[in-house]
Each structure stands twice: as C-alpha cells, then as structure tokens.
Tab-separated table of C-alpha atoms in Angstrom:
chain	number	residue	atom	x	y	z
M	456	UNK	CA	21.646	-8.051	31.651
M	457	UNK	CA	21.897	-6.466	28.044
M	458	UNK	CA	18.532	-5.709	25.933
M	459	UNK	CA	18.382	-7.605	23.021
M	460	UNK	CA	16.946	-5.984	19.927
M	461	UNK	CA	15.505	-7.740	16.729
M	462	UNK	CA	16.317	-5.525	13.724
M	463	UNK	CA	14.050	-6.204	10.387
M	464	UNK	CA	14.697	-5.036	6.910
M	465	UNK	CA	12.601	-3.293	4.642
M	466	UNK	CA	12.727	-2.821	1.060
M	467	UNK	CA	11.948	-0.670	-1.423
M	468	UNK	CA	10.956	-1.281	-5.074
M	469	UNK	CA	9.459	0.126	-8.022
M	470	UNK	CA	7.470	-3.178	-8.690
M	471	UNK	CA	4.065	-1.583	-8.558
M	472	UNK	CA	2.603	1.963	-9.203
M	473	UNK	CA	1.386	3.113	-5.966
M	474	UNK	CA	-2.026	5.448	-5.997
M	475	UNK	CA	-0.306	9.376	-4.828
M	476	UNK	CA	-3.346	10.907	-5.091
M	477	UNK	CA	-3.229	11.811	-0.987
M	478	UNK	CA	0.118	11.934	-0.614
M	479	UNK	CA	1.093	15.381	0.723
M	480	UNK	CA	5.311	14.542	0.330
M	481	UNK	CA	6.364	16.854	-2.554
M	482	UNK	CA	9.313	17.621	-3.304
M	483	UNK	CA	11.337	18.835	-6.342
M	484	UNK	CA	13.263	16.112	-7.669
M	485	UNK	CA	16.840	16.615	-8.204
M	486	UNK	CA	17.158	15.268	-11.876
M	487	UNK	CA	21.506	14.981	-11.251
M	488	UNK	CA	20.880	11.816	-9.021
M	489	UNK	CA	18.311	9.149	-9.871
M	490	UNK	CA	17.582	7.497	-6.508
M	491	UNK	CA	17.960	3.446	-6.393
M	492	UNK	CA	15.164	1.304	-7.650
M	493	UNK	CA	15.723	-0.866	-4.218
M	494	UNK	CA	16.849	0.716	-0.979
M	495	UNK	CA	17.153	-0.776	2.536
M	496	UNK	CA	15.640	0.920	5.730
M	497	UNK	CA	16.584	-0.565	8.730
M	498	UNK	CA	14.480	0.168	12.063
M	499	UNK	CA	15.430	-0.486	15.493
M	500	UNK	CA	13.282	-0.634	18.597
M	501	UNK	CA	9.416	-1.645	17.220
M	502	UNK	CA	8.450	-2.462	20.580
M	503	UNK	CA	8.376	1.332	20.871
M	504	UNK	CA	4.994	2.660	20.131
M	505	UNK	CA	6.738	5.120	17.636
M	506	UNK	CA	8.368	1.674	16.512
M	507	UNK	CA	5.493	0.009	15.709
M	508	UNK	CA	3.788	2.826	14.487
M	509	UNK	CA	6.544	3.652	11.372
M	510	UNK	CA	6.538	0.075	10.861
M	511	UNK	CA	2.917	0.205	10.104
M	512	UNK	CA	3.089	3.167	7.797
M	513	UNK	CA	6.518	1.720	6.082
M	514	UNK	CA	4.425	-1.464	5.538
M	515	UNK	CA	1.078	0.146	4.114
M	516	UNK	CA	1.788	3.223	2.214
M	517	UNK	CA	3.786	3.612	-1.049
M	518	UNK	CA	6.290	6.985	-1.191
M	519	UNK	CA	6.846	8.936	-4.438
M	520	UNK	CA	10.843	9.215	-4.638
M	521	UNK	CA	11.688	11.545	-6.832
M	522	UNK	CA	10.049	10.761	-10.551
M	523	UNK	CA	10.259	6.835	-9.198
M	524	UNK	CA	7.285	5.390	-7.292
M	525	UNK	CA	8.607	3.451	-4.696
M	526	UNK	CA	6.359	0.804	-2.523
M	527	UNK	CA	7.762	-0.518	0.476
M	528	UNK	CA	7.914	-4.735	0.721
M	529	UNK	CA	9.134	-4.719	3.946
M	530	UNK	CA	9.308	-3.046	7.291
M	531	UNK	CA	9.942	-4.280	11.082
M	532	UNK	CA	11.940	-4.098	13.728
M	533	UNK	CA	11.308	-5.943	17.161
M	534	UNK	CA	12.885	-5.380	20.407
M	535	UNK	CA	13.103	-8.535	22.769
M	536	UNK	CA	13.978	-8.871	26.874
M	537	UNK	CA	16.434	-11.905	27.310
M	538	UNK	CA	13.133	-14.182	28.604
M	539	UNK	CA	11.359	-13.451	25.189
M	540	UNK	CA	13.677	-14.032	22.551
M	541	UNK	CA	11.586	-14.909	19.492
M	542	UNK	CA	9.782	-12.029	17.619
M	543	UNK	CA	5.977	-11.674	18.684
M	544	UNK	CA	4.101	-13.707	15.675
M	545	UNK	CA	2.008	-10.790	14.482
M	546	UNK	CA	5.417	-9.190	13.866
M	547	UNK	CA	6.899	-12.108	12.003
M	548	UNK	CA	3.509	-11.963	9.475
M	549	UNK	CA	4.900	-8.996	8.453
M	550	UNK	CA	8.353	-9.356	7.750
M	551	UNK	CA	10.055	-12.730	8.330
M	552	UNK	CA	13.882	-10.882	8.287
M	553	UNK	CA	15.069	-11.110	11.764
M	554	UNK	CA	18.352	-10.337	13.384
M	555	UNK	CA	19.145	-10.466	16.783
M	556	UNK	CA	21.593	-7.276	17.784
M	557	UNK	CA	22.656	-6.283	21.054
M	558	UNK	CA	23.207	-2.193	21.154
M	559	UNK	CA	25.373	-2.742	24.374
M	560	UNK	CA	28.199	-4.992	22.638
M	561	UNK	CA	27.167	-4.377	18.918
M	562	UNK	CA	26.568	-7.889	18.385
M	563	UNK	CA	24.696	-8.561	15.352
M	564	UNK	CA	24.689	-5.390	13.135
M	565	UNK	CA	26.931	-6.865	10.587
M	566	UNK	CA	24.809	-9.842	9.741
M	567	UNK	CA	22.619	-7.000	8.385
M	568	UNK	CA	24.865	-6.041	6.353
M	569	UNK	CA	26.073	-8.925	5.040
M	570	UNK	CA	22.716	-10.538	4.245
M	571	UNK	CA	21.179	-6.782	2.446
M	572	UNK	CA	24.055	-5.104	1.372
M	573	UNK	CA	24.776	-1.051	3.254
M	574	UNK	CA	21.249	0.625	4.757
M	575	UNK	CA	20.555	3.633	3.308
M	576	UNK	CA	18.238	4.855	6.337
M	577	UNK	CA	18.464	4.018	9.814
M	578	UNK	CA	15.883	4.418	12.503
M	579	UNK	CA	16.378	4.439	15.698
M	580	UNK	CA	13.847	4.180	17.866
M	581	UNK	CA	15.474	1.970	20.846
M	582	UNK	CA	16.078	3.532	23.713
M	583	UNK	CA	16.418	3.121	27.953
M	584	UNK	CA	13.361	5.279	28.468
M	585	UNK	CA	11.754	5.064	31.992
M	586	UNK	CA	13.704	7.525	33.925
M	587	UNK	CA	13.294	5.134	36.997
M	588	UNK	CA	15.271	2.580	35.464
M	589	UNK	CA	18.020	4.911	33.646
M	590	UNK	CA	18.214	6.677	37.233
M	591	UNK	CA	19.057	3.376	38.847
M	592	UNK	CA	21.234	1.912	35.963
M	593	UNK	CA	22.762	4.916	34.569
M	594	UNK	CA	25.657	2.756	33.334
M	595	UNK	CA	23.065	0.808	31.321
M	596	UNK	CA	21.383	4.039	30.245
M	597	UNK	CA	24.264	5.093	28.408
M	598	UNK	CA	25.112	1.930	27.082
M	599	UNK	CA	21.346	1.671	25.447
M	600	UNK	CA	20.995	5.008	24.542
M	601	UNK	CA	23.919	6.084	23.049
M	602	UNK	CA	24.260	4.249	20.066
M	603	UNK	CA	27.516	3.966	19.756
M	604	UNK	CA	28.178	0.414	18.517
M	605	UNK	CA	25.243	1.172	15.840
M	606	UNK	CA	27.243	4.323	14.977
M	607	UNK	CA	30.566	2.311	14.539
M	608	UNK	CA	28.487	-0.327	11.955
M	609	UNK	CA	28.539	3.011	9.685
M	610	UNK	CA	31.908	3.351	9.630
M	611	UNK	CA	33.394	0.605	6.977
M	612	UNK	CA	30.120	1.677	4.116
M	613	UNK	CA	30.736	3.133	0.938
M	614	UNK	CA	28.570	5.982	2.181
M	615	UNK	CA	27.324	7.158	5.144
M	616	UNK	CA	23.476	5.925	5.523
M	617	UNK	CA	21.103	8.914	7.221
M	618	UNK	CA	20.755	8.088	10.471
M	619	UNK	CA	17.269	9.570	11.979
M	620	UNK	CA	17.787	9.275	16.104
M	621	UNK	CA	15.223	9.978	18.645
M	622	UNK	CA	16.039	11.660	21.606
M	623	UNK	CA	13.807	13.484	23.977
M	624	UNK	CA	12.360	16.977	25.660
M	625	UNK	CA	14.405	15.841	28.685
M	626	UNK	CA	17.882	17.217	27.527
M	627	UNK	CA	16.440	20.398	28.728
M	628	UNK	CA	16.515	22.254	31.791
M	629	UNK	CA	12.425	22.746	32.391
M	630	UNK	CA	13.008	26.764	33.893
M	631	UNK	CA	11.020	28.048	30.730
M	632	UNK	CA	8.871	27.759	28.231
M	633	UNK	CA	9.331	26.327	23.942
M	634	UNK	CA	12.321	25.618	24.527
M	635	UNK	CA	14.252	26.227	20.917
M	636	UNK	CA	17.073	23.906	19.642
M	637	UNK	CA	19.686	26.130	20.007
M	638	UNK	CA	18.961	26.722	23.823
M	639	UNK	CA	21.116	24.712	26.576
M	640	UNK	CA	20.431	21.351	27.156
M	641	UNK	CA	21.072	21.202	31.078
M	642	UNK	CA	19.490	17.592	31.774
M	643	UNK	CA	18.563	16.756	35.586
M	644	UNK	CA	18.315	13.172	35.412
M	645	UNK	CA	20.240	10.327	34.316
M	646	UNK	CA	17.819	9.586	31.253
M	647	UNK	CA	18.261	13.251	30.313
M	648	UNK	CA	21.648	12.791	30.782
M	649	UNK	CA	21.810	10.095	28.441
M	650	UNK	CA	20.259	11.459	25.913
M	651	UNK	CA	22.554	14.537	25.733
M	652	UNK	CA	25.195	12.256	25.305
M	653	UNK	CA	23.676	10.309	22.333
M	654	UNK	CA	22.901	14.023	20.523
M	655	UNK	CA	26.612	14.846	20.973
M	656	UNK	CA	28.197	11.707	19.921
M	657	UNK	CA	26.072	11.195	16.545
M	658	UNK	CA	26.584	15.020	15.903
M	659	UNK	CA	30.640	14.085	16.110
M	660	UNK	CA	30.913	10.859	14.300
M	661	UNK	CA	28.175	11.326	11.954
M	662	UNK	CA	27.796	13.147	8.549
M	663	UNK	CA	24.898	12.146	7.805
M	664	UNK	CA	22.061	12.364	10.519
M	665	UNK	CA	18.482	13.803	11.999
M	666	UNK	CA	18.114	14.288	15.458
M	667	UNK	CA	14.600	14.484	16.934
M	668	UNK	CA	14.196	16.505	20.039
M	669	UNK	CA	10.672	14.194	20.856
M	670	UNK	CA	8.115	15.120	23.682
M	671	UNK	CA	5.647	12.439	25.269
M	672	UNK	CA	4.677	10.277	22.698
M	673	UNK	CA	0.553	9.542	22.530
M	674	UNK	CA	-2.002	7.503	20.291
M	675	UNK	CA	-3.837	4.133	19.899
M	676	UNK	CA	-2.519	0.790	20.377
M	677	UNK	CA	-0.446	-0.651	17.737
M	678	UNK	CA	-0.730	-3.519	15.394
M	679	UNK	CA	1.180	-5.729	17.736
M	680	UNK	CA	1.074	-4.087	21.102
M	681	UNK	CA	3.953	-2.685	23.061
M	682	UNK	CA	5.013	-3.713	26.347
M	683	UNK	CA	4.922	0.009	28.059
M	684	UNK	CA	2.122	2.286	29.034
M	685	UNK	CA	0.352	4.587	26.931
M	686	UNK	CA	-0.345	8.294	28.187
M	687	UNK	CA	-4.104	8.784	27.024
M	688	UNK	CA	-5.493	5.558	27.801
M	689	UNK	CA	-3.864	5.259	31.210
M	690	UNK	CA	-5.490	8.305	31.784
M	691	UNK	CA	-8.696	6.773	30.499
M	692	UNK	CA	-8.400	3.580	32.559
M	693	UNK	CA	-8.035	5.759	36.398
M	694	UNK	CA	-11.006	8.609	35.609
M	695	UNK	CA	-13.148	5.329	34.308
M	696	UNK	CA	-13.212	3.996	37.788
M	697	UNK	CA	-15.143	7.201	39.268
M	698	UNK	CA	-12.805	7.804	42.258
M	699	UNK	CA	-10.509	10.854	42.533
M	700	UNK	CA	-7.452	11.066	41.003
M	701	UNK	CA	-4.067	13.291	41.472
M	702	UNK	CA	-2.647	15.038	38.561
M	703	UNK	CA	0.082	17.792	38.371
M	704	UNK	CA	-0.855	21.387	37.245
M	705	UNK	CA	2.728	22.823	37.242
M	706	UNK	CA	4.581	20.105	34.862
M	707	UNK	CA	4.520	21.116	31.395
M	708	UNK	CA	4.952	18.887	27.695
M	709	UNK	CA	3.708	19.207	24.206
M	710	UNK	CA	2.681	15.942	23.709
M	711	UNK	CA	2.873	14.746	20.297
M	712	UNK	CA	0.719	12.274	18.140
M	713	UNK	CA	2.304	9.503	17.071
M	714	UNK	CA	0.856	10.035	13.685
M	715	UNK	CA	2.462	12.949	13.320
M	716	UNK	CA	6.025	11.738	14.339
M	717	UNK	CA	5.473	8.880	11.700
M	718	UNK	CA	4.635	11.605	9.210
M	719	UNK	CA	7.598	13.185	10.088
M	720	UNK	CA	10.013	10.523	10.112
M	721	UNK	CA	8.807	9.247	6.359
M	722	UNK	CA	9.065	12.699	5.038
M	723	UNK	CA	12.328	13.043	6.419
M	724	UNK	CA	13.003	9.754	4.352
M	725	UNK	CA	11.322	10.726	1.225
M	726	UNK	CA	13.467	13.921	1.127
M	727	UNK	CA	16.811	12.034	1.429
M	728	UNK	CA	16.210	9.153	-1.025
M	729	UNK	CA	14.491	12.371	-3.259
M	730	UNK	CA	17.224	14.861	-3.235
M	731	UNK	CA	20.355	12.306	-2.250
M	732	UNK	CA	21.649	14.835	-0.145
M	733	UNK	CA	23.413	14.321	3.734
M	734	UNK	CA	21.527	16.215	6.750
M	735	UNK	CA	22.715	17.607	9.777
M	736	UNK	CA	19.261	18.416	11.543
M	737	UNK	CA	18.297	18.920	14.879
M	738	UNK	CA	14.727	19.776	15.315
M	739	UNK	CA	11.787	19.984	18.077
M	740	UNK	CA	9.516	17.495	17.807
M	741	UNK	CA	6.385	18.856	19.618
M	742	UNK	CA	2.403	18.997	19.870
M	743	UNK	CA	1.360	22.622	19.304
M	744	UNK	CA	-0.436	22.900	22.687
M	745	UNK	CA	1.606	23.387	26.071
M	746	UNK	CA	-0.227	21.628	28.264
M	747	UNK	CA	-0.065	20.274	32.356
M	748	UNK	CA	-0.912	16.969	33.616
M	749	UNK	CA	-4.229	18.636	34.771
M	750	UNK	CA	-4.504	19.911	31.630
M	751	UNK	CA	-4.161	16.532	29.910
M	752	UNK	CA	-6.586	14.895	32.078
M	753	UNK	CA	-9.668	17.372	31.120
M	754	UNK	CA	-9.190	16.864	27.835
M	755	UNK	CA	-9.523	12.793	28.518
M	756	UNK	CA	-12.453	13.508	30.831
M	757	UNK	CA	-14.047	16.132	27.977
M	758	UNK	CA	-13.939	13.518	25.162
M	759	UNK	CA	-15.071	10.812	27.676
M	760	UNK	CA	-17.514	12.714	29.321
M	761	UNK	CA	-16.152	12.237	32.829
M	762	UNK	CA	-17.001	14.550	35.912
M	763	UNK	CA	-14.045	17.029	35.853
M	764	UNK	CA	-14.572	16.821	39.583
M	765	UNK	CA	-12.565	13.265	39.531
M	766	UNK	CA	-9.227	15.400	38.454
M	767	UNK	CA	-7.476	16.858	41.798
M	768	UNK	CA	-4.816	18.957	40.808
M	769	UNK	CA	-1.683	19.102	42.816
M	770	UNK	CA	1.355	20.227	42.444
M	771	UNK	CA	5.040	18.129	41.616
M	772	UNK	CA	6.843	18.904	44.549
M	773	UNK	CA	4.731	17.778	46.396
M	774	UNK	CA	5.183	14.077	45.337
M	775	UNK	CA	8.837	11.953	45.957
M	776	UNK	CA	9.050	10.183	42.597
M	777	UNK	CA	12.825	9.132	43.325
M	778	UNK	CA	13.438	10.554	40.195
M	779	UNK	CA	13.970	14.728	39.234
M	780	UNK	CA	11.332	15.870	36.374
M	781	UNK	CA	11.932	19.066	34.657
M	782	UNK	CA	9.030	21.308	35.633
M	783	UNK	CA	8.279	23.000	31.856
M	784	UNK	CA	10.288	21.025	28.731
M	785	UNK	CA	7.394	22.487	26.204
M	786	UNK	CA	8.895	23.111	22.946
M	787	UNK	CA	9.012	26.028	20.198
M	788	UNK	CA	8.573	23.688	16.764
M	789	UNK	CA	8.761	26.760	14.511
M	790	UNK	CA	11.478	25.018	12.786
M	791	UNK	CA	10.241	22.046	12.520
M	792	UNK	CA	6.920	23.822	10.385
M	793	UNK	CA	9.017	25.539	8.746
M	794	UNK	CA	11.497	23.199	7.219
M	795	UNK	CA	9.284	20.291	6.638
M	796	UNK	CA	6.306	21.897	6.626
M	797	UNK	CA	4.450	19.728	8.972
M	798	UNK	CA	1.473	21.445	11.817
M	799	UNK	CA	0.989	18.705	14.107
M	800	UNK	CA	-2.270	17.952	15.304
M	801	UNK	CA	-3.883	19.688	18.346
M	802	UNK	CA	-3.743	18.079	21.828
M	803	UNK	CA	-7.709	17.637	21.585
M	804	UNK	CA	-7.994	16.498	18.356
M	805	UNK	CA	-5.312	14.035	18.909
M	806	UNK	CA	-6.994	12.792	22.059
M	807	UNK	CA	-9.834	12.417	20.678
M	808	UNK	CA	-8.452	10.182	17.461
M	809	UNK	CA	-6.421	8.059	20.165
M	810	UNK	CA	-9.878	7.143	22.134
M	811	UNK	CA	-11.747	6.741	18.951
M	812	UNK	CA	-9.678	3.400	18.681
M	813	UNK	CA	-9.453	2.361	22.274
C-alpha cells in the first residue's frame, strides 16, 4: 500500500519588519535581481523529525532576503499512513493548506500548483527510511525514495524551483573513515541502494538542486511528535531502567543535531531567494565527532549520570540484524564549513541540549 503524504504551503511576505539582530545569514545581495515580495516553499515529509523541525523554524523566525525582510506566514508539511488520513490537529493550527500527494503515483502535486502558483523551494524530507522495511520492500523503497514523480511536477514551470533533497551516510561503503563527497558511493543495503538512486536521478533531471549527504539525525521532540524513534532518548529510556545494555563499539556515524540541519537547510534557502542563482551541490551533512554506539551511549549516561557499567560493548558482527550496516559511514564536512560556513555542534553539547528538553 502507497504512503500518502500531506504537503503544506508556506509563504513569504514583506508584511512586517522582522527583528535581525541574531540572525547570523549574511550574504551580499545581488542588486541585478530583486527577489519576490511573496515566495512559496513547499515541504514534504513533516512527520520526519527534520520535517517538523524546519517547519518550526519556517514558522517562527523571519529571514533577511537580500535588502527585503521577509517573514514566513506559513510552513507545514504532514506525512499520513493510509489508516490516518487527516493531518494531526496541532499541525493544522499551524497551517490549514493541506494536500494529499502520493510520491509513488504523483497524485496530488499539481493541485499545489494550481492553488499557489510554481514553488520556488522544495524540501524534501520524505523518505522509506528503516532499512528493515526498504530491505523487505525494495520495490517500495525506490518508489518512496526516489522522487521521481515530484521531479516530473518541475518539469512544465517557468523555472526550475531549487530542490533541497535529503539523502543519507548510507550511500557509502563503511571501509573508512570521513568519507568525502567525491568518494564512491558503494551502498550494501537496499535503503542505501535507494538512496544512490535518488542522488543520481535529481543530479540528471535537475538544474536546480542541493543534495544532503545526512548522518543519524538527533534532538528533542517536536512540536507535534513524530511517529519514529529518536536516537538520544531511546538511549535514555534503556540505561534509565538500571539493567545492562548491548551497544556496538565498531559502528561508526557523525550524528548530527537537528538544529543544525535546520540551520542549514534555511541558509541554503536564504542564499537562493538572496542571490537568485541555480545550485548544483552535494555536500556532507555531519556532526563533527566520529563516534560508536558505545561511544554514544557514555555520553547519554555522562549527562544523565548513569553507571557507565550499564553500557556492554560488543561488537556488530556479532548480532543478525537481517539487514547489512556499513561498519564506519563518518563523514569529512570540510565542505560543508567551508561553503556555508556552518560548525555544527559537538556530539556532547548536542546531547546534552536534546535531554535538556526531554
């Protein structure tokens, strides 16, 4: 059975002066273009913690564009199974623009169109994500996660909207260490597999697109929770209850705070409605500490105070998930720094802002 996704607009106007005085986004304006006084930013997949997360920010905090302050009016986007087909309330409190779309058949983009005129930013959050499922569906996996009937919406606009895409650490092999973006992408499972698929098919039939290479994704709970597990406080919940637990000290990631994602997403924004120019980017998007599993759960048990002796480190193979894992998918996010000029927060720190709220 086909995912159904709830797609919300969100607008942007110069109604109000927004207060800049903490915004870090600056840019040099390119005084050829003037950017529009009223844009359209559609998201897909807020059930997403990521989702949620830039729905949030879109929501709450005004962007300088250019010489034109622009405060967003509107920003959601909801993701439904077929037994829950209206949008969560807290979500529709937000934004009441909701259209159902169906990223397996492609049902339902147009009505977007037709109702807000051409996006000039897409988000795409959706995906197939739990390798267990893409590993036993991979049909469905590629159907979800390679967006091509979203792709083919694009194709009748006056101009190409920027698409920003998320796709994953699991493209790559896991025989090293920071990986770089110009390394192979050698995917051992069918959710890798995907993935590498989606990369190559935007990069083909898009002019106009960011591709973000994203590791485990970690923070609080959203507004309007999400219907998936969260890293940290999972980790929380089995050291709380005092009794030893298994965790793997030869798997790798650079898990990365939401936060920071969100930051990096709305800057990526800011920059295209600023300068009015079309991307082809393919960046890392990475924590700046490699860590293990183990390593993960000390940092929970530091900030918690829990008896390190709870953690019992062990290694991957020794464990039949069903599923292959890359051993070491850390990531090299030199470019990343360097281009937008973004330092992600530490694993600690971030761990410590995620529990703060839980």
């Amino acid at each position: 059975m086909s995912l159904a996704y709830h797609v919300y607009q969100c607008r942007w106007s110069t109604k109000l002066q927004p207060d800049l005085s903490n915004n870090s986004l600056k840019y040099v304006p390119d005084l050829s273009r003037v950017p529009p006084t009223t844009g359209v930013v559609v998201l897909v997949g807020v059930t997403t913690t990521l989702g949620d997360q830039v729905i949030s920010a879109l929501a709450l905090s005004p962007i300088s564009l250019s010489f034109t302050p622009l405060l967003i009016d509107q920003a959601l986007t909801h993701r439904s199974f077929p037994d829950y087909s209206a949008p969560r309330a807290s979500l529709i409190r937000i934004s009441p623009f909701a259209f159902r779309v169906d990223l397996e058949t492609g049902y339902g983009f147009s009505d977007i169109s037709d109702a807000f005129g051409e996006p000039h930013v897409v988000v795409n959050c959706a995906a197939l994500s739990v390798p267990r499922d893409c590993e036993r569906n991979p049909s469905a996996a590629m159907d979800v996660n390679v967006p091509h009937y979203l792709v083919k919406w694009f194709t009748d606009f006056s101009e190409m909207p920027l698409l920003i895409h998320l796709s994953c650490d699991q493209v790559y092999e896991g025989v090293k260490s920071f990986y770089k973006e110009e390394d192979e992408t050698v995917p051992v499972n069918e959710y890798g597999k995907s993935k590498v698929e989606a990369e190559q098919y935007i990069s083909i039939n898009c002019l106009n697109y960011v591709i973000l290479r994203s590791s485990i994704i970690y923070g609080p709970q959203t507004v309007s929770p999400v219907p998936t597990y969260l890293p940290i406080q999972l980790i929380d919940t089995v050291l709380s209850k005092k009794t030893k637990v298994d965790f793997f000290y030869d798997e790798f990631r650079c898990p990365v705070y939401v936060k920071d994602v969100v930051s990096i997403i709305l800057t990526l924004i800011t920059k295209y409605f600023s300068e009015g120019r079309y991307m082809q980017l393919l960046l890392n998007v990475a924590g700046p500490d490699r860590v293990s599993r183990v390593q993960m759960a000390e940092a929970v048990a530091s900030v918690r105070g829990y008896n390190s002796s709870l953690i019992n480190p062990i290694s991957a193979s020794s464990v039949n998930r069903a599923v292959k894992t890359p051993a070491d998918i850390s990531m090299d996010i030199s470019r990343l720094i360097q281009l937008l000029g973004i330092t992600p927060t530490s694993f600690i720190d971030g761990v410590r802002l995620t529990l703060a709220s839980f």
